[in-house]
mmCIF file of C-alpha atoms and ligand atoms in Angstrom:
data_model
loop_
_atom_site.group_PDB
_atom_site.id
_atom_site.type_symbol
_atom_site.label_atom_id
_atom_site.label_comp_id
_atom_site.label_asym_id
_atom_site.label_seq_id
_atom_site.Cartn_x
_atom_site.Cartn_y
_atom_site.Cartn_z
ATOM 1 C CA UNK A 1 101.172 -78.968 95.297
ATOM 2 C CA UNK A 2 98.618 -77.381 97.620
ATOM 3 C CA UNK A 3 95.166 -76.432 96.353
ATOM 4 C CA UNK A 4 91.742 -75.501 97.639
ATOM 5 C CA UNK A 5 89.518 -78.552 97.954
ATOM 6 C CA UNK A 6 85.695 -78.661 97.972
ATOM 7 C CA UNK A 7 84.273 -80.470 100.993
ATOM 8 C CA UNK A 8 80.673 -79.270 101.331
ATOM 9 C CA UNK A 9 77.702 -77.901 99.361
ATOM 10 C CA UNK A 10 74.524 -76.189 100.524
ATOM 11 C CA UNK A 11 71.706 -74.199 98.948
ATOM 12 C CA UNK A 12 68.699 -72.123 99.964
ATOM 13 C CA UNK A 13 65.610 -71.034 98.059
ATOM 14 C CA UNK A 14 62.741 -68.904 99.359
ATOM 15 C CA UNK A 15 59.490 -70.871 99.525
ATOM 16 C CA UNK A 16 57.363 -68.542 97.342
ATOM 17 C CA UNK A 17 57.219 -69.923 93.776
ATOM 18 C CA UNK A 18 56.054 -67.538 91.061
ATOM 19 C CA UNK A 19 55.231 -69.075 87.688
ATOM 20 C CA UNK A 20 55.368 -67.503 84.239
ATOM 21 C CA UNK A 21 51.571 -67.603 84.198
ATOM 22 C CA UNK A 22 51.512 -65.652 87.470
ATOM 23 C CA UNK A 23 53.639 -62.941 85.836
ATOM 24 C CA UNK A 24 51.471 -62.974 82.693
ATOM 25 C CA UNK A 25 48.553 -61.839 84.889
ATOM 26 C CA UNK A 26 50.287 -58.534 85.599
ATOM 27 C CA UNK A 27 52.619 -58.066 82.597
ATOM 28 C CA UNK A 28 52.239 -58.134 78.805
ATOM 29 C CA UNK A 29 54.021 -61.486 78.493
ATOM 30 C CA UNK A 30 53.242 -65.190 78.270
ATOM 31 C CA UNK A 31 54.469 -68.526 79.559
ATOM 32 C CA UNK A 32 55.195 -69.500 75.944
ATOM 33 C CA UNK A 33 57.410 -66.428 75.299
ATOM 34 C CA UNK A 34 59.400 -66.808 78.516
ATOM 35 C CA UNK A 35 59.798 -70.578 78.209
ATOM 36 C CA UNK A 36 60.930 -70.602 74.577
ATOM 37 C CA UNK A 37 63.224 -67.551 74.897
ATOM 38 C CA UNK A 38 64.854 -68.478 78.211
ATOM 39 C CA UNK A 39 63.956 -71.973 79.470
ATOM 40 C CA UNK A 40 62.433 -70.425 82.614
ATOM 41 C CA UNK A 41 59.198 -71.898 83.982
ATOM 42 C CA UNK A 42 59.126 -70.416 87.483
ATOM 43 C CA UNK A 43 61.290 -68.530 89.965
ATOM 44 C CA UNK A 44 61.462 -68.230 93.743
ATOM 45 C CA UNK A 45 60.946 -64.802 95.293
ATOM 46 C CA UNK A 46 61.671 -63.566 98.799
ATOM 47 C CA UNK A 47 58.815 -62.154 100.849
ATOM 48 C CA UNK A 48 58.958 -58.705 102.432
ATOM 49 C CA UNK A 49 61.468 -58.563 105.255
ATOM 50 C CA UNK A 50 63.725 -61.339 103.922
ATOM 51 C CA UNK A 51 67.185 -60.150 102.865
ATOM 52 C CA UNK A 52 70.140 -61.614 100.979
ATOM 53 C CA UNK A 53 71.948 -62.374 104.242
ATOM 54 C CA UNK A 54 69.057 -64.610 105.369
ATOM 55 C CA UNK A 55 69.439 -66.801 102.272
ATOM 56 C CA UNK A 56 73.236 -66.750 102.663
ATOM 57 C CA UNK A 57 72.994 -67.969 106.268
ATOM 58 C CA UNK A 58 70.664 -70.816 105.283
ATOM 59 C CA UNK A 59 72.876 -71.975 102.389
ATOM 60 C CA UNK A 60 76.038 -71.488 104.480
ATOM 61 C CA UNK A 61 74.670 -73.528 107.377
ATOM 62 C CA UNK A 62 73.821 -76.398 105.025
ATOM 63 C CA UNK A 63 77.221 -76.269 103.315
ATOM 64 C CA UNK A 64 79.032 -76.369 106.665
ATOM 65 C CA UNK A 65 76.900 -79.343 107.722
ATOM 66 C CA UNK A 66 77.668 -81.074 104.412
ATOM 67 C CA UNK A 67 81.381 -80.489 105.070
ATOM 68 C CA UNK A 68 81.193 -82.259 108.430
ATOM 69 C CA UNK A 69 80.434 -79.338 110.736
ATOM 70 C CA UNK A 70 83.958 -78.105 111.286
ATOM 71 C CA UNK A 71 83.139 -74.422 110.747
ATOM 72 C CA UNK A 72 85.198 -71.961 108.730
ATOM 73 C CA UNK A 73 87.541 -69.083 109.494
ATOM 74 C CA UNK A 74 86.699 -67.038 106.398
ATOM 75 C CA UNK A 75 83.394 -66.163 104.739
ATOM 76 C CA UNK A 76 82.993 -64.708 101.247
ATOM 77 C CA UNK A 77 79.580 -63.558 100.066
ATOM 78 C CA UNK A 78 79.425 -62.990 96.325
ATOM 79 C CA UNK A 79 76.444 -60.719 95.744
ATOM 80 C CA UNK A 80 75.157 -57.810 93.682
ATOM 81 C CA UNK A 81 72.313 -57.339 96.134
ATOM 82 C CA UNK A 82 73.920 -56.894 99.589
ATOM 83 C CA UNK A 83 71.718 -56.217 102.592
ATOM 84 C CA UNK A 84 72.999 -52.602 102.490
ATOM 85 C CA UNK A 85 76.137 -50.745 101.311
ATOM 86 C CA UNK A 86 77.594 -50.695 104.848
ATOM 87 C CA UNK A 87 78.231 -52.945 106.732
ATOM 88 C CA UNK A 88 78.924 -55.731 104.292
ATOM 89 C CA UNK A 89 76.691 -58.786 104.262
ATOM 90 C CA UNK A 90 79.431 -61.318 105.023
ATOM 91 C CA UNK A 91 80.274 -60.121 108.554
ATOM 92 C CA UNK A 92 76.664 -60.518 109.671
ATOM 93 C CA UNK A 93 76.482 -63.947 108.026
ATOM 94 C CA UNK A 94 79.677 -65.042 109.827
ATOM 95 C CA UNK A 95 78.262 -63.794 113.133
ATOM 96 C CA UNK A 96 74.915 -65.549 112.676
ATOM 97 C CA UNK A 97 76.666 -68.803 111.729
ATOM 98 C CA UNK A 98 78.757 -68.643 114.901
ATOM 99 C CA UNK A 99 81.967 -68.191 112.884
ATOM 100 C CA UNK A 100 83.062 -64.760 114.216
ATOM 101 C CA UNK A 101 85.807 -63.517 114.305
ATOM 102 C CA UNK A 102 86.222 -65.135 110.863
ATOM 103 C CA UNK A 103 87.526 -63.012 107.995
ATOM 104 C CA UNK A 104 84.439 -61.797 106.112
ATOM 105 C CA UNK A 105 84.130 -59.990 102.807
ATOM 106 C CA UNK A 106 81.575 -59.263 100.104
ATOM 107 C CA UNK A 107 82.550 -59.592 96.476
ATOM 108 C CA UNK A 108 80.664 -58.054 93.552
ATOM 109 C CA UNK A 109 81.274 -59.268 90.042
ATOM 110 C CA UNK A 110 77.528 -59.543 89.390
ATOM 111 C CA UNK A 111 76.479 -62.850 87.803
ATOM 112 C CA UNK A 112 80.169 -63.826 87.499
ATOM 113 C CA UNK A 113 80.468 -63.778 91.288
ATOM 114 C CA UNK A 114 80.874 -67.467 91.999
ATOM 115 C CA UNK A 115 84.068 -68.274 90.040
ATOM 116 C CA UNK A 116 85.615 -65.035 91.338
ATOM 117 C CA UNK A 117 84.681 -65.935 94.908
ATOM 118 C CA UNK A 118 86.108 -69.446 94.535
ATOM 119 C CA UNK A 119 89.399 -68.020 93.236
ATOM 120 C CA UNK A 120 89.463 -65.535 96.129
ATOM 121 C CA UNK A 121 88.725 -68.284 98.641
ATOM 122 C CA UNK A 122 91.471 -70.467 97.168
ATOM 123 C CA UNK A 123 93.810 -67.475 97.428
ATOM 124 C CA UNK A 124 93.014 -66.985 101.123
ATOM 125 C CA UNK A 125 93.830 -70.640 101.745
ATOM 126 C CA UNK A 126 97.082 -70.787 99.817
ATOM 127 C CA UNK A 127 98.197 -67.434 101.301
ATOM 128 C CA UNK A 128 97.805 -68.933 104.768
ATOM 129 C CA UNK A 129 95.125 -66.367 105.683
ATOM 130 C CA UNK A 130 92.483 -69.037 106.355
ATOM 131 C CA UNK A 131 92.229 -72.778 106.835
ATOM 132 C CA UNK A 132 88.611 -73.300 105.770
ATOM 133 C CA UNK A 133 86.549 -70.882 103.660
ATOM 134 C CA UNK A 134 82.795 -70.686 103.259
ATOM 135 C CA UNK A 135 82.143 -69.361 99.738
ATOM 136 C CA UNK A 136 78.554 -68.202 99.278
ATOM 137 C CA UNK A 137 76.713 -66.776 96.275
ATOM 138 C CA UNK A 138 73.478 -65.122 97.442
ATOM 139 C CA UNK A 139 71.059 -62.766 95.722
ATOM 140 C CA UNK A 140 67.667 -61.111 96.026
ATOM 141 C CA UNK A 141 67.623 -59.546 92.569
ATOM 142 C CA UNK A 142 63.828 -59.556 92.387
ATOM 143 C CA UNK A 143 63.967 -56.611 94.844
ATOM 144 C CA UNK A 144 65.721 -54.530 92.167
ATOM 145 C CA UNK A 145 63.500 -55.267 89.165
ATOM 146 C CA UNK A 146 61.038 -52.800 87.681
ATOM 147 C CA UNK A 147 57.799 -54.790 88.032
ATOM 148 C CA UNK A 148 56.491 -53.079 84.888
ATOM 149 C CA UNK A 149 59.512 -53.889 82.694
ATOM 150 C CA UNK A 150 58.790 -57.188 80.984
ATOM 151 C CA UNK A 151 62.303 -57.319 79.518
ATOM 152 C CA UNK A 152 63.800 -57.896 82.994
ATOM 153 C CA UNK A 153 60.950 -58.775 85.395
ATOM 154 C CA UNK A 154 60.566 -62.284 83.976
ATOM 155 C CA UNK A 155 64.234 -63.259 83.994
ATOM 156 C CA UNK A 156 65.446 -63.279 87.592
ATOM 157 C CA UNK A 157 64.856 -65.175 90.828
ATOM 158 C CA UNK A 158 66.206 -65.212 94.396
ATOM 159 C CA UNK A 159 68.385 -67.847 96.042
ATOM 160 C CA UNK A 160 71.737 -68.797 97.518
ATOM 161 C CA UNK A 161 74.316 -71.542 97.263
ATOM 162 C CA UNK A 162 77.599 -72.241 98.997
ATOM 163 C CA UNK A 163 80.699 -74.425 98.892
ATOM 164 C CA UNK A 164 83.144 -75.054 101.725
ATOM 165 C CA UNK A 165 86.825 -75.051 100.739
ATOM 166 C CA UNK A 166 89.723 -76.370 102.788
ATOM 167 C CA UNK A 167 93.420 -76.426 102.040
ATOM 168 C CA UNK A 168 94.466 -79.732 100.509
ATOM 169 C CA UNK A 169 96.471 -81.210 97.706
ATOM 170 C CA UNK A 170 96.023 -80.674 93.954
ATOM 171 C CA UNK A 171 95.536 -84.458 93.572
ATOM 172 C CA UNK A 172 92.759 -84.645 96.194
ATOM 173 C CA UNK A 173 89.148 -85.297 95.167
ATOM 174 C CA UNK A 174 87.511 -81.854 95.178
ATOM 175 C CA UNK A 175 90.640 -79.947 94.131
ATOM 176 C CA UNK A 176 89.802 -76.556 92.615
ATOM 177 C CA UNK A 177 91.825 -74.782 89.925
ATOM 178 C CA UNK A 178 93.112 -73.503 87.659
ATOM 179 C CA UNK A 179 91.001 -70.390 87.162
ATOM 180 C CA UNK A 180 90.396 -67.895 84.370
ATOM 181 C CA UNK A 181 89.035 -64.441 85.286
ATOM 182 C CA UNK A 182 88.458 -61.343 83.187
ATOM 183 C CA UNK A 183 86.590 -58.056 82.764
ATOM 184 C CA UNK A 184 85.677 -55.421 80.155
ATOM 185 C CA UNK A 185 84.554 -52.091 81.606
ATOM 186 C CA UNK A 186 84.088 -50.556 78.159
ATOM 187 C CA UNK A 187 80.694 -52.265 77.755
ATOM 188 C CA UNK A 188 79.492 -51.497 81.300
ATOM 189 C CA UNK A 189 76.308 -49.757 80.130
ATOM 190 C CA UNK A 190 74.619 -52.935 78.835
ATOM 191 C CA UNK A 191 73.795 -54.161 82.362
ATOM 192 C CA UNK A 192 73.395 -51.624 85.164
ATOM 193 C CA UNK A 193 71.810 -50.839 88.530
ATOM 194 C CA UNK A 194 72.855 -47.218 88.901
ATOM 195 C CA UNK A 195 71.484 -45.797 92.160
ATOM 196 C CA UNK A 196 72.784 -46.378 95.684
ATOM 197 C CA UNK A 197 76.492 -45.711 95.186
ATOM 198 C CA UNK A 198 78.694 -42.610 95.126
ATOM 199 C CA UNK A 199 77.531 -41.564 91.644
ATOM 200 C CA UNK A 200 73.860 -41.511 92.611
ATOM 201 C CA UNK A 201 73.595 -41.747 96.415
ATOM 202 C CA UNK A 202 70.314 -43.193 97.683
ATOM 203 C CA UNK A 203 69.253 -39.936 99.419
ATOM 204 C CA UNK A 204 68.923 -38.034 96.142
ATOM 205 C CA UNK A 205 65.334 -37.164 95.335
ATOM 206 C CA UNK A 206 65.887 -36.848 91.579
ATOM 207 C CA UNK A 207 66.508 -40.527 90.876
ATOM 208 C CA UNK A 208 64.800 -41.783 87.719
ATOM 209 C CA UNK A 209 63.267 -45.264 87.506
ATOM 210 C CA UNK A 210 66.043 -46.220 85.092
ATOM 211 C CA UNK A 211 68.525 -45.497 87.912
ATOM 212 C CA UNK A 212 66.629 -47.366 90.615
ATOM 213 C CA UNK A 213 66.049 -50.604 88.736
ATOM 214 C CA UNK A 214 68.195 -53.130 86.924
ATOM 215 C CA UNK A 215 68.492 -52.161 83.255
ATOM 216 C CA UNK A 216 69.725 -54.447 80.534
ATOM 217 C CA UNK A 217 70.289 -54.592 76.801
ATOM 218 C CA UNK A 218 69.342 -58.258 76.555
ATOM 219 C CA UNK A 219 70.635 -58.897 73.046
ATOM 220 C CA UNK A 220 74.043 -57.388 73.750
ATOM 221 C CA UNK A 221 74.346 -59.247 77.044
ATOM 222 C CA UNK A 222 73.473 -62.459 75.238
ATOM 223 C CA UNK A 223 76.145 -61.876 72.587
ATOM 224 C CA UNK A 224 78.906 -61.051 75.083
ATOM 225 C CA UNK A 225 77.884 -63.895 77.417
ATOM 226 C CA UNK A 226 78.240 -66.586 74.742
ATOM 227 C CA UNK A 227 81.569 -65.261 73.508
ATOM 228 C CA UNK A 228 83.180 -64.631 76.895
ATOM 229 C CA UNK A 229 82.084 -67.892 78.520
ATOM 230 C CA UNK A 230 83.277 -69.922 75.526
ATOM 231 C CA UNK A 231 86.617 -68.099 75.476
ATOM 232 C CA UNK A 232 87.043 -68.471 79.232
ATOM 233 C CA UNK A 233 86.455 -72.224 79.004
ATOM 234 C CA UNK A 234 89.045 -72.492 76.250
ATOM 235 C CA UNK A 235 91.576 -70.518 78.319
ATOM 236 C CA UNK A 236 90.794 -72.635 81.375
ATOM 237 C CA UNK A 237 91.253 -75.909 79.530
ATOM 238 C CA UNK A 238 94.526 -74.708 78.062
ATOM 239 C CA UNK A 239 95.779 -73.642 81.498
ATOM 240 C CA UNK A 240 94.875 -77.092 82.850
ATOM 241 C CA UNK A 241 96.620 -78.862 79.962
ATOM 242 C CA UNK A 242 93.296 -80.264 78.708
ATOM 243 C CA UNK A 243 91.124 -80.062 75.636
ATOM 244 C CA UNK A 244 87.661 -78.597 76.190
ATOM 245 C CA UNK A 245 86.381 -81.987 74.994
ATOM 246 C CA UNK A 246 88.036 -83.570 78.087
ATOM 247 C CA UNK A 247 85.599 -81.752 80.403
ATOM 248 C CA UNK A 248 83.024 -84.150 81.839
ATOM 249 C CA UNK A 249 80.666 -81.293 82.667
ATOM 250 C CA UNK A 250 80.285 -77.548 82.241
ATOM 251 C CA UNK A 251 78.245 -75.832 84.951
ATOM 252 C CA UNK A 252 77.481 -72.473 83.384
ATOM 253 C CA UNK A 253 75.805 -69.506 85.014
ATOM 254 C CA UNK A 254 72.095 -70.096 84.486
ATOM 255 C CA UNK A 255 70.920 -66.920 82.740
ATOM 256 C CA UNK A 256 69.244 -68.423 79.709
ATOM 257 C CA UNK A 257 69.103 -72.009 78.400
ATOM 258 C CA UNK A 258 69.853 -70.754 74.882
ATOM 259 C CA UNK A 259 73.079 -69.065 76.046
ATOM 260 C CA UNK A 260 74.265 -72.353 77.581
ATOM 261 C CA UNK A 261 73.356 -74.318 74.449
ATOM 262 C CA UNK A 262 75.146 -71.753 72.260
ATOM 263 C CA UNK A 263 78.310 -72.051 74.399
ATOM 264 C CA UNK A 264 78.163 -75.853 74.136
ATOM 265 C CA UNK A 265 77.645 -75.716 70.361
ATOM 266 C CA UNK A 266 80.438 -73.181 69.873
ATOM 267 C CA UNK A 267 82.869 -75.442 71.742
ATOM 268 C CA UNK A 268 81.619 -78.621 70.089
ATOM 269 C CA UNK A 269 80.559 -80.021 73.469
ATOM 270 C CA UNK A 270 77.566 -82.355 73.670
ATOM 271 C CA UNK A 271 74.718 -80.324 75.183
ATOM 272 C CA UNK A 272 74.049 -83.038 77.782
ATOM 273 C CA UNK A 273 77.414 -82.226 79.371
ATOM 274 C CA UNK A 274 76.183 -78.682 80.085
ATOM 275 C CA UNK A 275 73.307 -78.985 82.582
ATOM 276 C CA UNK A 276 70.452 -76.501 82.318
ATOM 277 C CA UNK A 277 68.696 -76.050 85.653
ATOM 278 C CA UNK A 278 67.172 -72.631 85.028
ATOM 279 C CA UNK A 279 63.563 -73.869 84.708
ATOM 280 C CA UNK A 280 62.684 -73.626 88.403
ATOM 281 C CA UNK A 281 65.206 -70.975 89.549
ATOM 282 C CA UNK A 282 65.408 -68.383 86.725
ATOM 283 C CA UNK A 283 68.586 -66.291 86.823
ATOM 284 C CA UNK A 284 69.836 -66.158 90.413
ATOM 285 C CA UNK A 285 73.066 -64.349 89.498
ATOM 286 C CA UNK A 286 75.973 -65.283 91.816
ATOM 287 C CA UNK A 287 73.916 -68.151 93.306
ATOM 288 C CA UNK A 288 73.160 -69.970 90.062
ATOM 289 C CA UNK A 289 76.237 -72.216 89.828
ATOM 290 C CA UNK A 290 75.998 -73.819 93.297
ATOM 291 C CA UNK A 291 72.226 -74.158 92.766
ATOM 292 C CA UNK A 292 72.953 -75.969 89.484
ATOM 293 C CA UNK A 293 75.534 -78.219 91.178
ATOM 294 C CA UNK A 294 72.913 -79.252 93.732
ATOM 295 C CA UNK A 295 70.094 -79.667 91.187
ATOM 296 C CA UNK A 296 72.101 -81.778 88.693
ATOM 297 C CA UNK A 297 75.077 -83.071 90.667
ATOM 298 C CA UNK A 298 78.248 -84.133 88.813
ATOM 299 C CA UNK A 299 79.486 -87.692 89.347
ATOM 300 C CA UNK A 300 82.324 -88.006 91.857
ATOM 301 C CA UNK A 301 85.594 -87.845 89.933
ATOM 302 C CA UNK A 302 84.139 -85.760 87.087
ATOM 303 C CA UNK A 303 86.316 -82.936 85.828
ATOM 304 C CA UNK A 304 83.836 -80.050 85.761
ATOM 305 C CA UNK A 305 84.275 -76.449 84.713
ATOM 306 C CA UNK A 306 82.228 -73.757 86.431
ATOM 307 C CA UNK A 307 81.815 -70.717 84.184
ATOM 308 C CA UNK A 308 79.938 -67.442 84.546
ATOM 309 C CA UNK A 309 79.378 -64.066 82.929
ATOM 310 C CA UNK A 310 77.803 -60.887 84.250
ATOM 311 C CA UNK A 311 77.631 -57.117 84.452
ATOM 312 C CA UNK A 312 80.866 -55.210 84.589
ATOM 313 C CA UNK A 313 81.400 -56.862 82.246
ATOM 314 C CA UNK A 314 82.978 -59.698 84.185
ATOM 315 C CA UNK A 315 83.500 -63.380 83.524
ATOM 316 C CA UNK A 316 85.338 -66.292 85.050
ATOM 317 C CA UNK A 317 85.764 -70.029 85.174
ATOM 318 C CA UNK A 318 87.176 -72.607 87.562
ATOM 319 C CA UNK A 319 88.020 -76.276 87.190
ATOM 320 C CA UNK A 320 86.901 -78.689 89.931
ATOM 321 C CA UNK A 321 87.567 -82.425 90.281
ATOM 322 C CA UNK A 322 84.145 -83.137 91.770
ATOM 323 C CA UNK A 323 84.326 -84.958 95.136
ATOM 324 C CA UNK A 324 81.952 -87.316 96.937
ATOM 325 C CA UNK A 325 79.731 -84.726 98.599
ATOM 326 C CA UNK A 326 76.213 -84.857 99.993
ATOM 327 C CA UNK A 327 74.446 -81.490 99.897
ATOM 328 C CA UNK A 328 73.558 -80.388 103.446
HETATM 329 N N1 COA B 401 57.354 -61.108 77.056
HETATM 330 C C1 COA B 401 56.964 -60.894 75.791
HETATM 331 N N2 COA B 401 57.672 -60.175 74.917
HETATM 332 C C2 COA B 401 58.847 -59.665 75.343
HETATM 333 C C3 COA B 401 59.303 -59.835 76.661
HETATM 334 C C4 COA B 401 58.502 -60.589 77.530
HETATM 335 N N3 COA B 401 58.858 -60.824 78.809
HETATM 336 N N4 COA B 401 60.488 -59.207 76.776
HETATM 337 C C5 COA B 401 60.770 -58.656 75.595
HETATM 338 N N5 COA B 401 59.764 -58.930 74.715
HETATM 339 C C6 COA B 401 59.640 -58.537 73.319
HETATM 340 C C7 COA B 401 60.541 -57.387 72.966
HETATM 341 O O1 COA B 401 59.890 -56.178 73.299
HETATM 342 C C8 COA B 401 60.713 -57.568 71.483
HETATM 343 O O2 COA B 401 59.596 -57.029 70.845
HETATM 344 P P1 COA B 401 59.799 -56.124 69.521
HETATM 345 O O3 COA B 401 60.484 -57.034 68.524
HETATM 346 O O4 COA B 401 58.402 -55.766 69.164
HETATM 347 O O5 COA B 401 60.655 -54.986 69.964
HETATM 348 C C9 COA B 401 60.630 -59.079 71.287
HETATM 349 O O6 COA B 401 60.083 -59.604 72.507
HETATM 350 C C10 COA B 401 61.949 -59.753 71.008
HETATM 351 O O7 COA B 401 62.911 -59.240 71.883
HETATM 352 P P2 COA B 401 64.379 -59.728 71.792
HETATM 353 O O8 COA B 401 65.180 -58.890 72.710
HETATM 354 O O9 COA B 401 64.811 -59.869 70.372
HETATM 355 O O10 COA B 401 64.236 -61.196 72.358
HETATM 356 P P3 COA B 401 65.397 -62.228 72.489
HETATM 357 O O11 COA B 401 65.065 -63.422 71.705
HETATM 358 O O12 COA B 401 66.735 -61.594 72.301
HETATM 359 O O13 COA B 401 65.291 -62.617 74.027
HETATM 360 C C11 COA B 401 66.231 -62.121 76.191
HETATM 361 C C12 COA B 401 65.396 -61.603 75.029
HETATM 362 C C13 COA B 401 66.296 -61.041 77.250
HETATM 363 C C14 COA B 401 65.563 -63.361 76.734
HETATM 364 C C15 COA B 401 67.630 -62.482 75.664
HETATM 365 O O14 COA B 401 68.157 -61.404 74.923
HETATM 366 C C16 COA B 401 68.559 -62.797 76.785
HETATM 367 O O15 COA B 401 68.406 -63.795 77.464
HETATM 368 N N6 COA B 401 69.606 -61.994 76.996
HETATM 369 C C17 COA B 401 70.542 -62.203 78.058
HETATM 370 C C18 COA B 401 69.914 -61.775 79.335
HETATM 371 C C19 COA B 401 70.695 -62.255 80.496
HETATM 372 O O16 COA B 401 71.001 -63.396 80.556
HETATM 373 N N7 COA B 401 71.010 -61.346 81.412
HETATM 374 C C20 COA B 401 71.749 -61.617 82.574
HETATM 375 C C21 COA B 401 73.123 -61.994 82.199
HETATM 376 S S1 COA B 401 74.115 -62.246 83.555
#
């Protein structure tokens, strides 16, 4: 049976590192509070003038190099923070990587972007619409945070990560699938960034700060995230004919170390099988899973589940038989 197969991995982080102590100089917070509540020690932040597409190009270039430099004829950029509403970010990334006239699309399922983008990339391959797909998660969420809101300003960072998929066989090292994807629009209000779309166009001069910045009910997000990621992993394992206990690794969206530990505990998985790499990156939304794969690489042959949850609400998971791959 045909399947999408992983053949390259690349990441990009902006050089500017901002520690919890740096934030405590300007906000009523502390390194101790942030570290114990989230596992975050520092985050990377883009400088003025750097956009999501710049990070996507850097991660994409490295992933293509890691895959052997054969290019790609489709580019997906999973992002909540595109360079602008129009044009999309992916077409510019494809152009700058020398891949035009590749198919190019943005995909927004917030922090759940990476599993959704992998499923979409696999779909392009199996539909015969592409022969090699560059799947990128890239974000500059720090641009959309209220610097005075300690409940969000300490949680996020910027970055990008990418995998290259080619069409192969379900038995190949690197084979991706099955997938589990879902959404729940009834709880949309717990994680929002309201301005800039058709409801509140950016030219309006009556936008409130609550519209312009990311707003979140942290406790509710936490509760939904644990439940939905655990349920998605169970559904994924069932679809693959496995027990959750058969998974060698779970690479969860890195939003909070306690969320990942709670998912592991709920599923009875040893915590060491669920890497936590949030300390130096904070929450990088759609980029966090490929960043985690590069920071704490699975062993070749491991059966790993990638799982994420985000605004929408949206969640998703994907199974990967991890291949021999050297990050570019
Ligand atoms: N520094 C110090 N105190 C802070 C703070 C900060 N940066 N942010 C919030 N607080 C305060 C709150 O005001 C609250 O004070 P109060 O009790 O006087 O009202 C107190 O800390 C406890 O807040 P609470 O919300 O109960 O903390 P928590 O243990 O639930 O942790 C989060 C808060 C945000 C870390 C946690 O809810 C979380 O991680 N949620 C999920 C967020 C997430 O992952 N979002 C993206 C998902 S894709």
